[in-house]
């Protein structure tokens, strides 16, 4: 997780997880539609996972 990804996760969460695959991006996008904070939390959780 880089500083740029964290910044993108705060500003626009789906863009931060675009390199993690379509499923992760869709989940974060739907969470962002429900509210900005759930989208940010979801993006940070996905970015924090090790591959």
C-alpha positions as CSV (number, residue, x, y, z in Angstrom):
1,X,0.0,0.0,0.0
2,X,1.6,3.2,-1.2
3,X,0.9,6.8,-0.1
4,X,-0.7,7.5,-3.5
5,X,-3.1,4.6,-3.1
6,X,-4.1,5.8,0.4
7,X,-4.7,9.3,-1.0
8,X,-6.8,7.9,-3.8
9,X,-8.7,5.7,-1.4
10,X,-9.7,8.8,0.6
11,X,-10.5,10.9,-2.5
12,X,-12.1,8.4,-4.9
13,X,-12.1,4.8,-3.4
14,X,-12.8,2.8,-6.6
15,X,-9.9,4.3,-8.4
16,X,-7.5,3.2,-5.6
17,X,-8.4,-0.5,-6.0
18,X,-8.5,-0.7,-9.8
19,X,-5.3,-2.8,-9.9
20,X,-6.9,-5.4,-7.5
21,X,-9.4,-6.6,-10.1
22,X,-12.9,-6.0,-11.3
23,X,-14.6,-7.7,-8.3
24,X,-12.8,-5.5,-5.8
25,X,-13.5,-2.4,-7.8
26,X,-17.2,-3.3,-8.1
27,X,-17.5,-3.9,-4.3
28,X,-15.8,-0.6,-3.4
29,X,-17.9,1.2,-6.0
30,X,-21.2,-0.1,-4.5
31,X,-20.0,0.7,-1.0
32,X,-19.2,4.2,-2.2
33,X,-22.7,4.6,-3.6
34,X,-24.0,3.7,-0.2
35,X,-21.9,6.4,1.4
36,X,-18.4,7.8,1.1
37,X,-17.1,6.5,4.4
38,X,-18.0,2.8,3.7
39,X,-16.3,3.1,0.4
40,X,-13.1,4.5,2.0
41,X,-13.1,1.8,4.6
42,X,-13.6,-0.9,2.0
43,X,-10.8,0.4,-0.2
44,X,-8.4,0.6,2.7
45,X,-9.2,-2.9,3.8
46,X,-8.7,-4.3,0.3
47,X,-5.4,-2.3,-0.1
48,X,-4.2,-3.6,3.3
49,X,-4.6,-7.2,2.2
50,X,-1.4,-9.0,1.1
51,X,-1.4,-10.9,-2.1
